Structure formats: structure tokens, C-alpha cells
JSON list of C-alpha atoms in Angstrom, two decimals:
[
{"chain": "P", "resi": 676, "resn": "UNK", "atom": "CA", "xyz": [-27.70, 7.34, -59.54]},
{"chain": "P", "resi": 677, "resn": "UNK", "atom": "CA", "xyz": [-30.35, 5.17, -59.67]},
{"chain": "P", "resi": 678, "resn": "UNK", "atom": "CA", "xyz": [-28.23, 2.01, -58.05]},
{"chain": "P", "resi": 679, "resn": "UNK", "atom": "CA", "xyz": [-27.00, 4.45, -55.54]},
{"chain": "P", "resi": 680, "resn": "UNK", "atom": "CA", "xyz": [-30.70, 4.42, -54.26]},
{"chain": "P", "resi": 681, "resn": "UNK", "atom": "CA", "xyz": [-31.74, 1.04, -54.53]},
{"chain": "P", "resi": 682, "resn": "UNK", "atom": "CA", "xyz": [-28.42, 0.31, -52.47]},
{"chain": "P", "resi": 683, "resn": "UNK", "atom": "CA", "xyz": [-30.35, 2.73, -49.85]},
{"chain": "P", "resi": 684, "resn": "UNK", "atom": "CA", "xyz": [-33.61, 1.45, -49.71]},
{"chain": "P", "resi": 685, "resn": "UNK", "atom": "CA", "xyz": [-32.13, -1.84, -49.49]},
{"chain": "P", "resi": 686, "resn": "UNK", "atom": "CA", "xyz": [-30.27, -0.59, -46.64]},
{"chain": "P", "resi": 687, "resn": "UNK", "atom": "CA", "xyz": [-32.88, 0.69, -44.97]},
{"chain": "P", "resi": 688, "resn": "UNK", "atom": "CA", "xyz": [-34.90, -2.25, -45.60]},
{"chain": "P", "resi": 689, "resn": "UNK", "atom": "CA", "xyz": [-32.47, -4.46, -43.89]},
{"chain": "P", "resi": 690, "resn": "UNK", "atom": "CA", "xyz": [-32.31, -1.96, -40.70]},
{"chain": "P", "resi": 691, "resn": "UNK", "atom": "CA", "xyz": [-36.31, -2.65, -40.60]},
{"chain": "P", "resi": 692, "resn": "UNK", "atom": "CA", "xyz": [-35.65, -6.39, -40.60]},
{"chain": "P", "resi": 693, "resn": "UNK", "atom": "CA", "xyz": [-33.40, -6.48, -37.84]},
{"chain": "P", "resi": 694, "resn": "UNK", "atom": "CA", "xyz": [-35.92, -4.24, -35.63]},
{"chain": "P", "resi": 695, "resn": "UNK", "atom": "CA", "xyz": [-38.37, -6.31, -36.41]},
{"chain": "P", "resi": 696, "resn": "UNK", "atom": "CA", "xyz": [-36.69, -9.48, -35.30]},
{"chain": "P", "resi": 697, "resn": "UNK", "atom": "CA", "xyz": [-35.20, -7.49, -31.91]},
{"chain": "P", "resi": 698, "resn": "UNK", "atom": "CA", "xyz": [-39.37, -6.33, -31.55]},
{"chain": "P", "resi": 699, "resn": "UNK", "atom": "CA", "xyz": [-40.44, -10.01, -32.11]},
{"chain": "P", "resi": 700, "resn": "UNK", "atom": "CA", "xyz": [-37.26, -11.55, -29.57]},
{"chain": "P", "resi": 701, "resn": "UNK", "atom": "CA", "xyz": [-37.59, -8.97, -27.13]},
{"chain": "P", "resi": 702, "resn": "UNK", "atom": "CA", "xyz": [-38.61, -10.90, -23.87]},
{"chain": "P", "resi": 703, "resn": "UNK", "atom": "CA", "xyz": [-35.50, -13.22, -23.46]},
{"chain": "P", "resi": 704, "resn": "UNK", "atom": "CA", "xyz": [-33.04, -10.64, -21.29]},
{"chain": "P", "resi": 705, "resn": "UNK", "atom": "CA", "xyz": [-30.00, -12.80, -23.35]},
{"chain": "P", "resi": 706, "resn": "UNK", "atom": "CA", "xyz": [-31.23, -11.44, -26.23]},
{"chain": "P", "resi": 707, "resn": "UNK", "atom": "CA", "xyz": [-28.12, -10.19, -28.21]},
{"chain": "P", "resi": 708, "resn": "UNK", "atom": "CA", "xyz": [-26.39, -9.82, -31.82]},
{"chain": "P", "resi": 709, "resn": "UNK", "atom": "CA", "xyz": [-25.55, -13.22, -31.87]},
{"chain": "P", "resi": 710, "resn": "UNK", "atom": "CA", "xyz": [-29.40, -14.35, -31.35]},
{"chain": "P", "resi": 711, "resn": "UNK", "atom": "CA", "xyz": [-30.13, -11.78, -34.33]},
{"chain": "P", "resi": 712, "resn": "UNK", "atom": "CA", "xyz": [-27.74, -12.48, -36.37]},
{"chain": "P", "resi": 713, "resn": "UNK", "atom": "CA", "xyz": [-28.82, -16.40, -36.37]},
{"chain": "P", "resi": 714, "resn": "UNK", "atom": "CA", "xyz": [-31.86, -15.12, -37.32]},
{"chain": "P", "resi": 715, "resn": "UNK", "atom": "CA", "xyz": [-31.28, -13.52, -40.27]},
{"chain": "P", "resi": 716, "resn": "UNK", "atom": "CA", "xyz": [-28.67, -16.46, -41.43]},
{"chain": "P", "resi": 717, "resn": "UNK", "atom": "CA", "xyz": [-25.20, -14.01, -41.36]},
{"chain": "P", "resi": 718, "resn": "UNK", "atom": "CA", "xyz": [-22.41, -14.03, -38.81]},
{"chain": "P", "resi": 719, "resn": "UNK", "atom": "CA", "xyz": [-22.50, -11.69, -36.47]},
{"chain": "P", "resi": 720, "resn": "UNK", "atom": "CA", "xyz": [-19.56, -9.44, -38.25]},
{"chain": "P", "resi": 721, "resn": "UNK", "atom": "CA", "xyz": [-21.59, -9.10, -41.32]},
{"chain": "P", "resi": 722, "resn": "UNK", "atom": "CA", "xyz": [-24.62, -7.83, -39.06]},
{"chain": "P", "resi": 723, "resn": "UNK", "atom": "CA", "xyz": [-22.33, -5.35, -37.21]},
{"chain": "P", "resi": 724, "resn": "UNK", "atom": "CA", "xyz": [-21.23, -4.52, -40.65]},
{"chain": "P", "resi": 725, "resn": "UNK", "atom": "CA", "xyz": [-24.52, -4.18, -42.46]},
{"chain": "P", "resi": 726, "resn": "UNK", "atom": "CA", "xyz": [-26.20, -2.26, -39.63]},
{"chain": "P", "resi": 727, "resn": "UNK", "atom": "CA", "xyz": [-22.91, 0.17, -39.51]},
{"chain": "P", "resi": 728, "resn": "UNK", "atom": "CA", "xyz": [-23.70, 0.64, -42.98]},
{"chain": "P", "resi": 729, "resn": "UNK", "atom": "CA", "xyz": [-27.13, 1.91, -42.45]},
{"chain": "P", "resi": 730, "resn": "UNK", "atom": "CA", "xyz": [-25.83, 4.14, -40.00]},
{"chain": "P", "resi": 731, "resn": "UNK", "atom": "CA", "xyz": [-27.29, 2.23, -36.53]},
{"chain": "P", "resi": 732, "resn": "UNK", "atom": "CA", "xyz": [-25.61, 0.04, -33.53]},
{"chain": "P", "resi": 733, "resn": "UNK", "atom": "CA", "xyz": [-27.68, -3.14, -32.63]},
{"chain": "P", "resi": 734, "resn": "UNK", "atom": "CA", "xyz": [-27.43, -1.92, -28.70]},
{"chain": "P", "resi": 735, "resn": "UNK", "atom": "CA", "xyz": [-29.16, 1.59, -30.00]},
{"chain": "P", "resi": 736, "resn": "UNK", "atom": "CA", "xyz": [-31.79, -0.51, -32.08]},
{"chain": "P", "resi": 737, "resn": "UNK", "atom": "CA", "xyz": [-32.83, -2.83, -28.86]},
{"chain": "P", "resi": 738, "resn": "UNK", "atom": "CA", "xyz": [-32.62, 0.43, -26.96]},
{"chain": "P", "resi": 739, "resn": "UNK", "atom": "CA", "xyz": [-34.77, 2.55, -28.91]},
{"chain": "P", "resi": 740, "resn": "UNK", "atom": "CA", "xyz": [-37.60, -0.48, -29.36]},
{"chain": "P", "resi": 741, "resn": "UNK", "atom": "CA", "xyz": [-37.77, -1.24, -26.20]},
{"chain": "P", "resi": 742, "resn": "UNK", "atom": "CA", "xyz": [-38.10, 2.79, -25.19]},
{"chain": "P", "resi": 743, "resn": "UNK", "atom": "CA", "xyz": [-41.20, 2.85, -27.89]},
{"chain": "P", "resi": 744, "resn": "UNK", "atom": "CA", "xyz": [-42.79, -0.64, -26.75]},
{"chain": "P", "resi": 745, "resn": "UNK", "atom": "CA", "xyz": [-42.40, 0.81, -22.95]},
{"chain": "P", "resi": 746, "resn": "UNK", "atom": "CA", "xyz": [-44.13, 4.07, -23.64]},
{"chain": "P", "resi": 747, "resn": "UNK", "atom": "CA", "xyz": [-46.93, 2.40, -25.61]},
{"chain": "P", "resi": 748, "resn": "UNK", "atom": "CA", "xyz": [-47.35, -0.30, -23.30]},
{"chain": "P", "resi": 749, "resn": "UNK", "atom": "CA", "xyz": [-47.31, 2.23, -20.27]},
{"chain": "P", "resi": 750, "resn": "UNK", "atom": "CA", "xyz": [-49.65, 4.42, -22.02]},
{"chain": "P", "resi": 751, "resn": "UNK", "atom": "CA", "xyz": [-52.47, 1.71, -23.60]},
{"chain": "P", "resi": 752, "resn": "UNK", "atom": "CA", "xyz": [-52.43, -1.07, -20.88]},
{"chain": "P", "resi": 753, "resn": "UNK", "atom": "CA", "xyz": [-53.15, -1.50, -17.53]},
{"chain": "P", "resi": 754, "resn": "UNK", "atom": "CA", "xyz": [-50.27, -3.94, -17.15]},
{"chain": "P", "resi": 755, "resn": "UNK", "atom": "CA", "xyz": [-48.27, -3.94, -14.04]},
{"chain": "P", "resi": 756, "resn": "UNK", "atom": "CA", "xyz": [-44.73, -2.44, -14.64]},
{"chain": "P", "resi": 757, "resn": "UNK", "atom": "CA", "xyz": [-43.46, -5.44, -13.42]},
{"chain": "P", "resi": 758, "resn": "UNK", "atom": "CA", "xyz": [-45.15, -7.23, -16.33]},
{"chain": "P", "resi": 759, "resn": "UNK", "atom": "CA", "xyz": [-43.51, -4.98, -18.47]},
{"chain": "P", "resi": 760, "resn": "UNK", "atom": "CA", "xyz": [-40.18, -4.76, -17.47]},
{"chain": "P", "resi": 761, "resn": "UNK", "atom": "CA", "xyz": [-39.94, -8.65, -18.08]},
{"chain": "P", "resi": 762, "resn": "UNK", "atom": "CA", "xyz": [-42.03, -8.27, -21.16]},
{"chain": "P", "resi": 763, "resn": "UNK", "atom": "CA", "xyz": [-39.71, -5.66, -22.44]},
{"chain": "P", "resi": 764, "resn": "UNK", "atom": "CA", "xyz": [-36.45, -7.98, -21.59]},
{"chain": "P", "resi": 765, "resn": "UNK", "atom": "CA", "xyz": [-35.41, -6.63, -18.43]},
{"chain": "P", "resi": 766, "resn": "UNK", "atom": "CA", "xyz": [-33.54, -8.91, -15.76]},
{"chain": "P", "resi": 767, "resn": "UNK", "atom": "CA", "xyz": [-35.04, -6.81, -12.53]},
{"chain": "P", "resi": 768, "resn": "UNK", "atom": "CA", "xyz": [-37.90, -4.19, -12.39]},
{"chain": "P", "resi": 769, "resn": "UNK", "atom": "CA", "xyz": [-35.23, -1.65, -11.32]},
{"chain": "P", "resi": 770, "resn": "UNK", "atom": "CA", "xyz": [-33.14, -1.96, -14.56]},
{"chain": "P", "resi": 771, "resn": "UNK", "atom": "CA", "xyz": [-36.37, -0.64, -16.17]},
{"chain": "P", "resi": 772, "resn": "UNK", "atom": "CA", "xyz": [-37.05, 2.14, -13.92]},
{"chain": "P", "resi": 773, "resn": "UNK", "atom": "CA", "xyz": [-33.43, 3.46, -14.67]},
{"chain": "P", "resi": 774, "resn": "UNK", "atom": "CA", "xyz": [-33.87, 3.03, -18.52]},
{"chain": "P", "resi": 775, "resn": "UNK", "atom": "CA", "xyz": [-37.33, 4.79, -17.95]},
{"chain": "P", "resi": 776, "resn": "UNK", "atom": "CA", "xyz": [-35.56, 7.43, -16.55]},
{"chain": "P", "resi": 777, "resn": "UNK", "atom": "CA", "xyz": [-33.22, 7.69, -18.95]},
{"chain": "P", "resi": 778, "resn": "UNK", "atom": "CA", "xyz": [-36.20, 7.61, -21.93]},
{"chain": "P", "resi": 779, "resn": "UNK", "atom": "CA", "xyz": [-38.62, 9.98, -20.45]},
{"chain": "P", "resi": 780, "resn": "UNK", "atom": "CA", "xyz": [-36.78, 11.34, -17.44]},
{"chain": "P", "resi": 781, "resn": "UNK", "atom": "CA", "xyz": [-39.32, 9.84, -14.61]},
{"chain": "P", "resi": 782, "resn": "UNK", "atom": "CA", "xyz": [-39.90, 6.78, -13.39]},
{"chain": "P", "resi": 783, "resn": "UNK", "atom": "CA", "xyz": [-42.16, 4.26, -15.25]},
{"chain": "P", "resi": 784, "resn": "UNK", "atom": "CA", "xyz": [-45.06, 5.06, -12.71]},
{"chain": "P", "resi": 785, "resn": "UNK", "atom": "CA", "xyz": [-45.13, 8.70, -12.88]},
{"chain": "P", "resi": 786, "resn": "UNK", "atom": "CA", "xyz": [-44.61, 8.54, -16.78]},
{"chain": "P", "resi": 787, "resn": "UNK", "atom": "CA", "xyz": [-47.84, 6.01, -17.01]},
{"chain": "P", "resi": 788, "resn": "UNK", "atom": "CA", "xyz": [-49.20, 8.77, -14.55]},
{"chain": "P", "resi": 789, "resn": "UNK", "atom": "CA", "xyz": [-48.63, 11.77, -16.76]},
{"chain": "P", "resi": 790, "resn": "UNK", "atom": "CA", "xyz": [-49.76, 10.20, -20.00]},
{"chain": "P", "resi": 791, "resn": "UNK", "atom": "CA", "xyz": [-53.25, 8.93, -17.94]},
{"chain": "P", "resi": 792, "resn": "UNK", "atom": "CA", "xyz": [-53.58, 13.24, -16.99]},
{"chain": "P", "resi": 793, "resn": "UNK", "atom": "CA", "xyz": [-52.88, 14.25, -20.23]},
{"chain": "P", "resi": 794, "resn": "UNK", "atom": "CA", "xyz": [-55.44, 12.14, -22.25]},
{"chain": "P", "resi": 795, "resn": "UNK", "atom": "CA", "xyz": [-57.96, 13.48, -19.17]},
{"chain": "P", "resi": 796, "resn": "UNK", "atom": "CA", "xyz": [-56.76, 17.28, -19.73]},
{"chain": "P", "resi": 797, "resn": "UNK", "atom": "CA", "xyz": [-57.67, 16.47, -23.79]},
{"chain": "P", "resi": 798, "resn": "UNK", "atom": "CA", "xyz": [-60.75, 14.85, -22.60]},
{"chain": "P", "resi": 799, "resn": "UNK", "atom": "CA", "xyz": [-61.88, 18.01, -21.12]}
]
């Protein structure tokens, strides 16, 4: 029992690594499971593998960062989206709108917009 949940935490453990690796190599719009698994000295078969294992996809894990990184970057900075499209790895500004409105169902604007009313409404 107790090796069944060490084989867990390592598991999850190694999920963590690889988001933090896709969080730190975000920018490059190249960046893919190759990149990562360089990274973290495995072939890229053995990173599909491992992250299978923990139940995630790398495309998911680059996805769901960059959905969190865009929300708090929208939220707590006055960056342009522009910046943060290419911060966030996006080839063109309107790749990011579309993931935006796939993540919060609005364009990056209005989303930036709604969070800015809401922390006035709490304000209040």
C-alpha cells in the first residue's frame, strides 16, 4: 500500500516538473514535447509515457498554463494584450483572442474588462 502511494506522489511530482518547465519555456511559440523532454533528460516517448501515466497530455498542460498565466496577467497588469499574447507563446495576437475565447468565453479585452468591474463592484 504504502509503495502504491509513493509511486503517486512521485507521479504527481513529475507532472509538477514538467509544468514548471512549460511555465518557465513558455514564450518561444516552437515550444513543444521535444523542447521539454530535453529538458528533463528523457526521450520524448518516455515523457508521453510518464505524463499518460499521471493521467495528463503535454498539449492540455501548455494549454491549461497558458489559460492561468493569461487570466492573471490580464487581471494584475496593465500590459498590452499584444504583450501578452507573445509573452504567453502565441504566433499572432488573434491566435490568443480565439484561445481567450475558448478559456473564458470573451475576448481578452472584455475579459481584462470584466475582472477590472468586478474588483470595483467589491470595492464598493
Amino acid at each position: 500500500m504504502r509503495e502504491a502511494s509513493g509511486r503517486a506522489c512521485r507521479r504527481i511530482r513529475f507532472a509538477g516538473h514538467a509544468s514548471g518547465i512549460i511555465r518557465a519555456k513558455i514564450s518561444p511559440p516552437d515550444l513543444n514535447l521535444s523542447i521539454v523532454a530535453r529538458e528533463l533528460g528523457m526521450s520524448l516517448r518516455v515523457l508521453q509515457r510518464r505524463l499518460s501515466e499521471t493521467g495528463h497530455k503535454f498539449q492540455e498542460l501548455h494549454d491549461d498554463i497558458r489559460r492561468v498565466l493569461a487570466s492573471d496577467l490580464l487581471r494584475v497588469t496593465a500590459l498590452p494584450v499584444s504583450e501578452i499574447s507573445y509573452r504567453l507563446g502565441f504566433s499572432a495576437i488573434g491566435n490568443f483572442t480565439r484561445a481567450a475565447r475558448r478559456w473564458f468565453g470573451m475576448p481578452p479585452r472584455e475579459w481584462r474588462w470584466a475582472g477590472a468591474m468586478k474588483g470595483q463592484r467589491k470595492a464598493s
